[in-house]
mmCIF file of C-alpha atoms in Angstrom:
data_model
loop_
_atom_site.group_PDB
_atom_site.id
_atom_site.type_symbol
_atom_site.label_atom_id
_atom_site.label_comp_id
_atom_site.label_asym_id
_atom_site.label_seq_id
_atom_site.Cartn_x
_atom_site.Cartn_y
_atom_site.Cartn_z
ATOM 1 C CA UNK A 192 18.853 25.782 6.084
ATOM 2 C CA UNK A 193 15.964 23.476 7.092
ATOM 3 C CA UNK A 194 15.608 20.094 5.430
ATOM 4 C CA UNK A 195 12.300 18.212 5.758
ATOM 5 C CA UNK A 196 11.921 14.392 5.620
ATOM 6 C CA UNK A 197 8.451 13.300 4.795
ATOM 7 C CA UNK A 198 6.599 10.081 5.725
ATOM 8 C CA UNK A 199 5.679 8.359 2.444
ATOM 9 C CA UNK A 200 1.997 8.341 1.467
ATOM 10 C CA UNK A 201 2.026 5.929 -1.503
ATOM 11 C CA UNK A 202 0.415 2.638 -0.976
ATOM 12 C CA UNK A 203 2.976 0.062 -0.028
ATOM 13 C CA UNK A 204 5.857 2.336 0.161
ATOM 14 C CA UNK A 205 8.010 1.322 3.096
ATOM 15 C CA UNK A 206 11.190 3.373 2.261
ATOM 16 C CA UNK A 207 12.247 6.654 3.759
ATOM 17 C CA UNK A 208 14.422 9.436 2.292
ATOM 18 C CA UNK A 209 16.812 9.922 5.270
ATOM 19 C CA UNK A 210 18.268 7.569 7.869
ATOM 20 C CA UNK A 211 19.902 8.548 11.100
ATOM 21 C CA UNK A 212 23.254 8.179 9.342
ATOM 22 C CA UNK A 213 22.395 10.886 6.675
ATOM 23 C CA UNK A 214 20.659 13.067 9.242
ATOM 24 C CA UNK A 215 23.967 13.287 11.220
ATOM 25 C CA UNK A 216 25.799 14.145 7.926
ATOM 26 C CA UNK A 217 23.361 16.885 6.991
ATOM 27 C CA UNK A 218 23.681 18.363 10.395
ATOM 28 C CA UNK A 219 27.424 18.363 9.973
ATOM 29 C CA UNK A 220 26.976 20.636 6.925
ATOM 30 C CA UNK A 221 25.162 23.061 9.108
ATOM 31 C CA UNK A 222 21.421 22.074 8.137
ATOM 32 C CA UNK A 223 18.595 21.650 10.558
ATOM 33 C CA UNK A 224 16.582 18.363 9.974
ATOM 34 C CA UNK A 225 12.885 17.971 10.593
ATOM 35 C CA UNK A 226 11.440 14.467 10.299
ATOM 36 C CA UNK A 227 7.729 13.697 10.078
ATOM 37 C CA UNK A 228 6.768 11.284 12.860
ATOM 38 C CA UNK A 229 6.691 7.665 11.753
ATOM 39 C CA UNK A 230 8.603 8.332 8.490
ATOM 40 C CA UNK A 231 11.166 5.652 9.088
ATOM 41 C CA UNK A 232 8.980 3.104 10.990
ATOM 42 C CA UNK A 233 8.362 0.741 8.063
ATOM 43 C CA UNK A 234 12.228 0.931 7.278
ATOM 44 C CA UNK A 235 13.081 -0.166 10.889
ATOM 45 C CA UNK A 236 14.084 3.354 11.990
ATOM 46 C CA UNK A 237 12.157 4.503 15.065
ATOM 47 C CA UNK A 238 11.486 8.300 15.741
ATOM 48 C CA UNK A 239 13.894 8.150 18.584
ATOM 49 C CA UNK A 240 16.790 7.176 16.124
ATOM 50 C CA UNK A 241 16.247 10.531 14.421
ATOM 51 C CA UNK A 242 16.101 12.470 17.602
ATOM 52 C CA UNK A 243 19.265 10.798 18.920
ATOM 53 C CA UNK A 244 20.966 11.939 15.543
ATOM 54 C CA UNK A 245 19.933 15.474 16.100
ATOM 55 C CA UNK A 246 16.646 15.896 14.195
ATOM 56 C CA UNK A 247 13.410 17.172 15.393
ATOM 57 C CA UNK A 248 10.327 15.024 14.925
ATOM 58 C CA UNK A 249 6.765 16.199 14.484
ATOM 59 C CA UNK A 250 3.647 16.106 12.310
ATOM 60 C CA UNK A 251 3.562 17.075 8.643
ATOM 61 C CA UNK A 252 2.710 20.724 9.205
ATOM 62 C CA UNK A 253 5.664 21.234 11.642
ATOM 63 C CA UNK A 254 7.977 19.399 9.304
ATOM 64 C CA UNK A 255 7.149 21.414 6.264
ATOM 65 C CA UNK A 256 7.030 24.878 7.959
ATOM 66 C CA UNK A 257 9.894 27.023 6.743
ATOM 67 C CA UNK A 258 11.603 24.057 4.974
ATOM 68 C CA UNK A 259 14.107 24.958 2.220
ATOM 69 C CA UNK A 260 14.423 21.393 1.018
ATOM 70 C CA UNK A 261 11.792 18.582 1.151
ATOM 71 C CA UNK A 262 13.082 15.025 0.786
ATOM 72 C CA UNK A 263 10.827 12.167 -0.255
ATOM 73 C CA UNK A 264 10.955 8.746 -1.868
ATOM 74 C CA UNK A 265 8.064 8.902 -4.165
ATOM 75 C CA UNK A 266 6.634 12.260 -5.266
ATOM 76 C CA UNK A 267 4.073 13.391 -2.527
ATOM 77 C CA UNK A 268 0.435 14.275 -3.126
ATOM 78 C CA UNK A 269 0.427 18.062 -3.916
ATOM 79 C CA UNK A 270 -2.419 18.611 -1.495
ATOM 80 C CA UNK A 271 -0.090 17.231 1.381
ATOM 81 C CA UNK A 272 2.350 19.997 0.725
ATOM 82 C CA UNK A 273 0.163 22.994 1.409
ATOM 83 C CA UNK A 274 2.008 25.229 3.808
ATOM 84 C CA UNK A 275 5.396 24.494 2.035
ATOM 85 C CA UNK A 276 7.102 27.821 1.156
ATOM 86 C CA UNK A 277 7.451 28.949 -2.431
ATOM 87 C CA UNK A 278 10.928 28.243 -3.815
ATOM 88 C CA UNK A 279 11.618 25.208 -1.775
ATOM 89 C CA UNK A 280 13.283 22.295 -3.327
ATOM 90 C CA UNK A 281 11.238 19.068 -3.610
ATOM 91 C CA UNK A 282 13.783 16.284 -4.141
ATOM 92 C CA UNK A 283 12.346 12.764 -4.828
ATOM 93 C CA UNK A 284 11.571 10.183 -7.504
ATOM 94 C CA UNK A 285 8.720 12.126 -9.114
ATOM 95 C CA UNK A 286 7.782 10.060 -12.125
ATOM 96 C CA UNK A 287 7.340 13.186 -14.107
ATOM 97 C CA UNK A 288 6.361 11.444 -17.464
ATOM 98 C CA UNK A 289 3.819 9.400 -15.713
ATOM 99 C CA UNK A 290 2.437 11.790 -13.224
ATOM 100 C CA UNK A 291 2.431 15.073 -15.320
ATOM 101 C CA UNK A 292 -0.626 16.450 -13.595
ATOM 102 C CA UNK A 293 1.055 16.125 -10.352
ATOM 103 C CA UNK A 294 4.094 17.866 -11.644
ATOM 104 C CA UNK A 295 1.876 20.744 -12.800
ATOM 105 C CA UNK A 296 0.546 21.066 -9.266
ATOM 106 C CA UNK A 297 4.039 21.348 -7.838
ATOM 107 C CA UNK A 298 4.666 24.296 -10.288
ATOM 108 C CA UNK A 299 1.409 25.945 -8.923
ATOM 109 C CA UNK A 300 2.761 25.587 -5.357
ATOM 110 C CA UNK A 301 5.789 27.353 -6.433
ATOM 111 C CA UNK A 302 8.164 24.466 -5.682
ATOM 112 C CA UNK A 303 11.399 23.734 -7.418
ATOM 113 C CA UNK A 304 10.823 20.016 -8.107
ATOM 114 C CA UNK A 305 13.853 17.863 -8.767
ATOM 115 C CA UNK A 306 13.306 14.466 -10.181
ATOM 116 C CA UNK A 307 16.182 12.202 -9.061
ATOM 117 C CA UNK A 308 15.356 9.560 -11.570
ATOM 118 C CA UNK A 309 16.377 11.942 -14.316
ATOM 119 C CA UNK A 310 19.976 12.132 -12.920
ATOM 120 C CA UNK A 311 22.382 12.011 -15.898
ATOM 121 C CA UNK A 312 24.547 8.848 -16.065
ATOM 122 C CA UNK A 313 27.893 10.656 -15.980
ATOM 123 C CA UNK A 314 30.916 9.633 -13.799
ATOM 124 C CA UNK A 315 30.499 12.447 -11.198
ATOM 125 C CA UNK A 316 26.986 11.568 -10.622
ATOM 126 C CA UNK A 317 27.277 7.832 -10.088
ATOM 127 C CA UNK A 318 26.881 8.116 -6.431
ATOM 128 C CA UNK A 319 23.703 10.186 -6.710
ATOM 129 C CA UNK A 320 22.068 7.583 -9.146
ATOM 130 C CA UNK A 321 18.947 6.305 -7.351
ATOM 131 C CA UNK A 322 18.034 4.077 -10.299
ATOM 132 C CA UNK A 323 21.208 2.061 -10.080
ATOM 133 C CA UNK A 324 21.100 1.885 -6.127
ATOM 134 C CA UNK A 325 17.601 0.704 -6.132
ATOM 135 C CA UNK A 326 17.860 -1.606 -9.246
ATOM 136 C CA UNK A 327 20.717 -3.355 -7.691
ATOM 137 C CA UNK A 328 18.554 -4.683 -4.771
ATOM 138 C CA UNK A 329 15.670 -5.240 -6.941
ATOM 139 C CA UNK A 330 17.707 -7.866 -9.071
ATOM 140 C CA UNK A 331 18.732 -9.562 -5.937
ATOM 141 C CA UNK A 332 15.132 -9.691 -4.632
ATOM 142 C CA UNK A 333 13.752 -10.879 -8.017
ATOM 143 C CA UNK A 334 15.897 -14.053 -7.636
ATOM 144 C CA UNK A 335 14.782 -14.628 -3.978
ATOM 145 C CA UNK A 336 11.116 -14.132 -5.079
ATOM 146 C CA UNK A 337 11.691 -16.586 -7.944
ATOM 147 C CA UNK A 338 13.249 -19.161 -5.559
ATOM 148 C CA UNK A 339 10.183 -18.680 -3.190
ATOM 149 C CA UNK A 340 7.720 -19.490 -5.896
ATOM 150 C CA UNK A 341 9.812 -22.231 -7.598
ATOM 151 C CA UNK A 342 8.922 -25.675 -6.277
ATOM 152 C CA UNK A 343 12.565 -27.075 -6.583
ATOM 153 C CA UNK A 344 16.184 -26.445 -5.478
ATOM 154 C CA UNK A 345 18.454 -24.103 -7.284
ATOM 155 C CA UNK A 346 21.796 -25.889 -7.047
ATOM 156 C CA UNK A 347 22.723 -29.245 -8.306
ATOM 157 C CA UNK A 348 22.698 -31.712 -5.528
ATOM 158 C CA UNK A 349 24.188 -35.250 -5.587
ATOM 159 C CA UNK A 350 22.700 -37.532 -2.970
ATOM 160 C CA UNK A 351 22.507 -41.169 -2.133
ATOM 161 C CA UNK A 352 18.958 -41.127 -3.557
ATOM 162 C CA UNK A 353 20.169 -39.508 -6.893
ATOM 163 C CA UNK A 354 21.046 -36.184 -8.437
ATOM 164 C CA UNK A 355 18.983 -33.045 -8.311
ATOM 165 C CA UNK A 356 19.631 -30.923 -11.554
ATOM 166 C CA UNK A 357 20.580 -27.323 -11.189
ATOM 167 C CA UNK A 358 17.676 -24.803 -11.983
ATOM 168 C CA UNK A 359 18.039 -22.990 -15.383
ATOM 169 C CA UNK A 360 17.768 -19.211 -14.985
ATOM 170 C CA UNK A 361 17.414 -16.845 -17.975
ATOM 171 C CA UNK A 362 17.882 -13.087 -17.217
ATOM 172 C CA UNK A 363 16.447 -10.858 -19.982
ATOM 173 C CA UNK A 364 17.821 -7.228 -19.744
ATOM 174 C CA UNK A 365 21.256 -6.845 -18.318
ATOM 175 C CA UNK A 366 21.466 -3.420 -16.675
ATOM 176 C CA UNK A 367 22.111 -2.992 -13.000
ATOM 177 C CA UNK A 368 19.131 -5.233 -11.917
ATOM 178 C CA UNK A 369 20.017 -7.878 -14.476
ATOM 179 C CA UNK A 370 23.672 -7.953 -13.572
ATOM 180 C CA UNK A 371 22.790 -8.433 -9.825
ATOM 181 C CA UNK A 372 20.106 -11.063 -10.781
ATOM 182 C CA UNK A 373 22.828 -13.096 -12.605
ATOM 183 C CA UNK A 374 25.246 -12.811 -9.656
ATOM 184 C CA UNK A 375 22.640 -13.906 -7.188
ATOM 185 C CA UNK A 376 21.290 -16.795 -9.142
ATOM 186 C CA UNK A 377 24.899 -17.964 -9.687
ATOM 187 C CA UNK A 378 25.518 -17.723 -5.950
ATOM 188 C CA UNK A 379 22.550 -19.956 -5.405
ATOM 189 C CA UNK A 380 23.976 -22.509 -7.719
ATOM 190 C CA UNK A 381 21.778 -22.075 -10.847
ATOM 191 C CA UNK A 382 22.832 -22.489 -14.445
ATOM 192 C CA UNK A 383 22.366 -18.900 -15.677
ATOM 193 C CA UNK A 384 22.085 -17.337 -19.167
ATOM 194 C CA UNK A 385 21.326 -13.918 -20.025
ATOM 195 C CA UNK A 386 20.471 -11.612 -23.040
ATOM 196 C CA UNK A 387 20.279 -7.855 -23.860
ATOM 197 C CA UNK A 388 19.865 -5.688 -26.962
ATOM 198 C CA UNK A 389 23.236 -4.037 -26.043
ATOM 199 C CA UNK A 390 25.974 -6.187 -27.428
ATOM 200 C CA UNK A 391 28.465 -4.276 -25.188
ATOM 201 C CA UNK A 392 27.291 -6.176 -22.091
ATOM 202 C CA UNK A 393 28.202 -9.586 -23.435
ATOM 203 C CA UNK A 394 31.525 -9.480 -21.813
ATOM 204 C CA UNK A 395 29.863 -8.517 -18.416
ATOM 205 C CA UNK A 396 27.455 -11.469 -18.670
ATOM 206 C CA UNK A 397 30.360 -13.941 -19.247
ATOM 207 C CA UNK A 398 32.452 -12.264 -16.534
ATOM 208 C CA UNK A 399 29.741 -13.340 -14.000
ATOM 209 C CA UNK A 400 29.883 -16.975 -15.246
ATOM 210 C CA UNK A 401 26.657 -16.872 -17.209
ATOM 211 C CA UNK A 402 26.053 -17.782 -20.797
ATOM 212 C CA UNK A 403 25.362 -14.903 -23.172
ATOM 213 C CA UNK A 404 22.408 -15.415 -25.491
ATOM 214 C CA UNK A 405 22.641 -12.881 -28.389
ATOM 215 C CA UNK A 406 21.318 -12.326 -31.841
ATOM 216 C CA UNK A 407 24.138 -12.566 -34.407
ATOM 217 C CA UNK A 408 24.487 -11.216 -37.913
ATOM 218 C CA UNK A 409 21.827 -8.587 -37.704
ATOM 219 C CA UNK A 410 22.957 -4.996 -38.482
ATOM 220 C CA UNK A 411 22.218 -2.153 -36.120
ATOM 221 C CA UNK A 412 21.539 -4.067 -32.977
ATOM 222 C CA UNK A 413 23.885 -2.297 -30.634
ATOM 223 C CA UNK A 414 20.948 -1.069 -28.787
ATOM 224 C CA UNK A 415 22.889 1.536 -26.908
ATOM 225 C CA UNK A 416 20.586 4.659 -26.034
ATOM 226 C CA UNK A 417 21.490 7.858 -24.536
ATOM 227 C CA UNK A 418 23.214 7.572 -21.148
ATOM 228 C CA UNK A 419 23.747 3.956 -21.344
ATOM 229 C CA UNK A 420 20.101 2.882 -21.424
ATOM 230 C CA UNK A 421 18.686 0.505 -23.953
ATOM 231 C CA UNK A 422 17.084 1.880 -27.022
ATOM 232 C CA UNK A 423 14.087 0.857 -29.126
ATOM 233 C CA UNK A 424 15.139 -1.854 -31.583
ATOM 234 C CA UNK A 425 14.448 -2.329 -35.375
ATOM 235 C CA UNK A 426 11.710 -4.665 -36.528
ATOM 236 C CA UNK A 427 14.416 -6.944 -38.083
ATOM 237 C CA UNK A 428 16.124 -7.342 -34.712
ATOM 238 C CA UNK A 429 12.922 -7.864 -32.836
ATOM 239 C CA UNK A 430 12.018 -10.816 -35.193
ATOM 240 C CA UNK A 431 15.452 -12.329 -34.804
ATOM 241 C CA UNK A 432 15.319 -11.884 -30.957
ATOM 242 C CA UNK A 433 11.936 -13.368 -30.722
ATOM 243 C CA UNK A 434 13.098 -16.507 -32.580
ATOM 244 C CA UNK A 435 16.244 -16.803 -30.437
ATOM 245 C CA UNK A 436 14.341 -16.391 -27.158
ATOM 246 C CA UNK A 437 11.597 -18.693 -28.164
ATOM 247 C CA UNK A 438 13.910 -21.633 -28.722
ATOM 248 C CA UNK A 439 15.797 -20.806 -25.395
ATOM 249 C CA UNK A 440 13.078 -20.033 -23.118
ATOM 250 C CA UNK A 441 11.329 -23.400 -23.504
ATOM 251 C CA UNK A 442 14.360 -24.988 -21.733
ATOM 252 C CA UNK A 443 14.371 -22.572 -18.667
ATOM 253 C CA UNK A 444 12.948 -23.035 -15.261
ATOM 254 C CA UNK A 445 13.066 -19.344 -14.268
ATOM 255 C CA UNK A 446 12.980 -16.215 -16.383
ATOM 256 C CA UNK A 447 13.625 -12.749 -14.921
ATOM 257 C CA UNK A 448 12.836 -9.741 -17.053
ATOM 258 C CA UNK A 449 14.237 -6.264 -16.323
ATOM 259 C CA UNK A 450 13.973 -4.304 -19.604
ATOM 260 C CA UNK A 451 13.016 -0.554 -19.355
ATOM 261 C CA UNK A 452 13.127 2.384 -21.793
ATOM 262 C CA UNK A 453 13.110 5.706 -19.924
ATOM 263 C CA UNK A 454 9.934 7.570 -20.646
ATOM 264 C CA UNK A 455 8.483 4.695 -22.721
ATOM 265 C CA UNK A 456 6.221 1.684 -21.890
ATOM 266 C CA UNK A 457 8.284 -1.359 -21.082
ATOM 267 C CA UNK A 458 9.156 -3.484 -24.156
ATOM 268 C CA UNK A 459 7.250 -6.815 -24.579
ATOM 269 C CA UNK A 460 9.875 -9.634 -24.212
ATOM 270 C CA UNK A 461 7.872 -12.746 -23.354
ATOM 271 C CA UNK A 462 4.650 -13.675 -25.295
ATOM 272 C CA UNK A 463 1.835 -15.922 -24.297
ATOM 273 C CA UNK A 464 2.991 -18.460 -26.974
ATOM 274 C CA UNK A 465 6.484 -18.462 -25.349
ATOM 275 C CA UNK A 466 4.944 -19.019 -21.890
ATOM 276 C CA UNK A 467 3.084 -21.921 -22.984
ATOM 277 C CA UNK A 468 6.303 -23.655 -24.316
ATOM 278 C CA UNK A 469 7.771 -23.568 -20.629
ATOM 279 C CA UNK A 470 7.499 -26.451 -18.380
ATOM 280 C CA UNK A 471 4.722 -26.587 -15.711
ATOM 281 C CA UNK A 472 6.044 -25.152 -12.409
ATOM 282 C CA UNK A 473 8.258 -22.610 -14.024
ATOM 283 C CA UNK A 474 8.571 -19.072 -12.873
ATOM 284 C CA UNK A 475 8.761 -15.666 -14.486
ATOM 285 C CA UNK A 476 9.556 -12.601 -12.490
ATOM 286 C CA UNK A 477 8.743 -9.229 -14.225
ATOM 287 C CA UNK A 478 10.647 -6.315 -12.818
ATOM 288 C CA UNK A 479 9.089 -4.012 -15.362
ATOM 289 C CA UNK A 480 5.525 -4.452 -14.292
ATOM 290 C CA UNK A 481 4.987 -0.857 -13.287
ATOM 291 C CA UNK A 482 5.711 0.296 -16.656
ATOM 292 C CA UNK A 483 3.428 -2.113 -18.326
ATOM 293 C CA UNK A 484 5.447 -5.123 -18.019
ATOM 294 C CA UNK A 485 7.731 -7.135 -20.193
ATOM 295 C CA UNK A 486 5.564 -10.302 -19.931
ATOM 296 C CA UNK A 487 2.292 -10.902 -21.587
ATOM 297 C CA UNK A 488 -0.355 -11.722 -18.963
ATOM 298 C CA UNK A 489 1.533 -10.222 -15.966
ATOM 299 C CA UNK A 490 -0.676 -8.457 -13.417
ATOM 300 C CA UNK A 491 0.749 -5.686 -11.299
ATOM 301 C CA UNK A 492 0.797 -6.537 -7.678
ATOM 302 C CA UNK A 493 -0.184 -10.213 -8.155
ATOM 303 C CA UNK A 494 1.325 -13.727 -8.806
ATOM 304 C CA UNK A 495 -0.803 -15.303 -11.435
ATOM 305 C CA UNK A 496 -0.617 -18.711 -13.226
ATOM 306 C CA UNK A 497 -0.692 -19.036 -16.911
ATOM 307 C CA UNK A 498 -0.178 -22.404 -18.775
ATOM 308 C CA UNK A 499 1.037 -23.781 -15.463
ATOM 309 C CA UNK A 500 3.758 -21.156 -15.216
ATOM 310 C CA UNK A 501 3.778 -18.663 -12.288
ATOM 311 C CA UNK A 502 4.218 -15.009 -13.317
ATOM 312 C CA UNK A 503 5.281 -12.751 -10.433
ATOM 313 C CA UNK A 504 4.412 -9.058 -10.787
ATOM 314 C CA UNK A 505 5.228 -7.591 -7.459
ATOM 315 C CA UNK A 506 5.079 -3.640 -7.420
ATOM 316 C CA UNK A 507 7.793 -1.561 -5.977
ATOM 317 C CA UNK A 508 10.350 -4.296 -5.479
ATOM 318 C CA UNK A 509 12.915 -1.973 -3.756
ATOM 319 C CA UNK A 510 10.291 -1.330 -1.084
ATOM 320 C CA UNK A 511 10.480 -5.144 -0.316
ATOM 321 C CA UNK A 512 13.853 -4.542 1.154
ATOM 322 C CA UNK A 513 13.161 -1.271 2.866
ATOM 323 C CA UNK A 514 15.978 -1.064 5.331
ATOM 324 C CA UNK A 515 18.635 -1.543 2.733
ATOM 325 C CA UNK A 516 17.187 0.331 0.037
ATOM 326 C CA UNK A 517 16.414 3.279 2.304
ATOM 327 C CA UNK A 518 19.993 3.365 3.294
ATOM 328 C CA UNK A 519 21.191 3.474 -0.209
ATOM 329 C CA UNK A 520 18.510 5.889 -1.417
ATOM 330 C CA UNK A 521 19.229 8.278 1.402
ATOM 331 C CA UNK A 522 22.929 8.246 0.712
ATOM 332 C CA UNK A 523 22.205 9.069 -2.956
ATOM 333 C CA UNK A 524 20.298 12.172 -1.765
ATOM 334 C CA UNK A 525 23.086 13.240 0.600
ATOM 335 C CA UNK A 526 25.690 12.699 -2.008
ATOM 336 C CA UNK A 527 23.658 14.809 -4.411
ATOM 337 C CA UNK A 528 23.124 17.731 -2.028
ATOM 338 C CA UNK A 529 26.506 17.659 -0.454
ATOM 339 C CA UNK A 530 28.327 17.779 -3.678
ATOM 340 C CA UNK A 531 26.774 21.172 -4.442
ATOM 341 C CA UNK A 532 26.800 22.464 -0.808
ATOM 342 C CA UNK A 533 28.243 25.981 -0.673
ATOM 343 C CA UNK A 534 29.709 26.632 2.807
ATOM 344 C CA UNK A 535 29.563 30.239 2.622
ATOM 345 C CA UNK A 536 25.893 30.255 1.379
ATOM 346 C CA UNK A 537 24.944 27.480 3.755
ATOM 347 C CA UNK A 538 22.909 25.723 1.073
ATOM 348 C CA UNK A 539 23.465 23.727 -2.182
ATOM 349 C CA UNK A 540 23.780 25.556 -5.445
ATOM 350 C CA UNK A 541 23.233 23.299 -8.600
ATOM 351 C CA UNK A 542 25.265 23.534 -11.730
ATOM 352 C CA UNK A 543 23.655 23.638 -15.105
ATOM 353 C CA UNK A 544 24.588 20.057 -16.386
ATOM 354 C CA UNK A 545 22.932 18.313 -13.469
ATOM 355 C CA UNK A 546 20.356 20.996 -12.484
ATOM 356 C CA UNK A 547 18.905 21.334 -16.006
ATOM 357 C CA UNK A 548 18.680 17.480 -16.295
ATOM 358 C CA UNK A 549 16.762 16.833 -13.097
ATOM 359 C CA UNK A 550 14.842 20.129 -12.587
ATOM 360 C CA UNK A 551 11.191 19.797 -13.577
ATOM 361 C CA UNK A 552 9.473 22.868 -11.962
ATOM 362 C CA UNK A 553 10.780 26.362 -11.229
ATOM 363 C CA UNK A 554 9.307 29.695 -10.684
ATOM 364 C CA UNK A 555 5.773 28.444 -10.999
ATOM 365 C CA UNK A 556 6.394 26.715 -14.398
ATOM 366 C CA UNK A 557 7.408 23.384 -15.795
ATOM 367 C CA UNK A 558 10.889 23.917 -17.156
ATOM 368 C CA UNK A 559 12.241 20.520 -18.014
ATOM 369 C CA UNK A 560 12.878 20.284 -21.878
ATOM 370 C CA UNK A 561 12.291 16.495 -21.974
ATOM 371 C CA UNK A 562 9.137 16.880 -20.246
ATOM 372 C CA UNK A 563 7.905 19.739 -22.419
ATOM 373 C CA UNK A 564 8.688 17.850 -25.492
ATOM 374 C CA UNK A 565 6.903 14.794 -24.478
#
């Protein structure tokens, strides 16, 4: 069983799909590991670290040759996979809804493509969930990015010259990224509030010491979609939410938005009118920018100023902490493959519940039901 680890080709992608730690673990299962030269350089992992862990290091052709499993962070360009053997597993975050043409090319190459972001949110798959592991650090980094752009201190400070008021931070969307953003902002001394369409997270917000901002007395606002994700809300709820947010956001120094709906454009949470109500020098960080953005006027990959408010739209935030996010991502992949590893067969054998959820191509065809229905 040969496992290939590719060097990422996407612009700005600094992560890698295996570390020296996970290479050793895969070898412990009986696998041979081939790493493309330079794959870990931007995540602070030199080629020699892989060699010391027991892997071979070479060019793309040598890495792919006879590989049974191909590991990546983002879905690789299909043209770069020529020479991969038919039936090999391609395991990565493939963005199958946004990159359908690329998925079709994987099928033509005969690859069995497994989209890790489609991992079902069930108890036994928690350690395999790349969205959670990467979002955790994204929420942390969003607060640091906001602090870097904000021209004032976060904590309240009492000095002989007077008191500096604590920054007011408002987190919109309380999934994994939002919860970490709350915790990080609190650690920095900010006064934090948060909101979400799922009323079930109110207790989580308050447990972190933040104030929960929720619409009350509007029916059908639970907002709990399949697998714990947020669902699209009713027009009645949207109107109530907009009114509540408009009155609250004008008092905030920093807003961090994290709302995503799988397979759909990101919901619009902050309007131009709401931005104009904020104080000059305020900062908004939009973590959903690559799905269209939660904030009106956000520009992917840029920091722009609108009505005196800085709107931060960094792409691929997990890649901005490449060493740590690579470590977590690579463990997700190892946890996934090792959970299904059959010692007698010397390879992993997927069960139907997880296999059917994440498999997008097989036998030359696109097979994922959600993708076919989209």
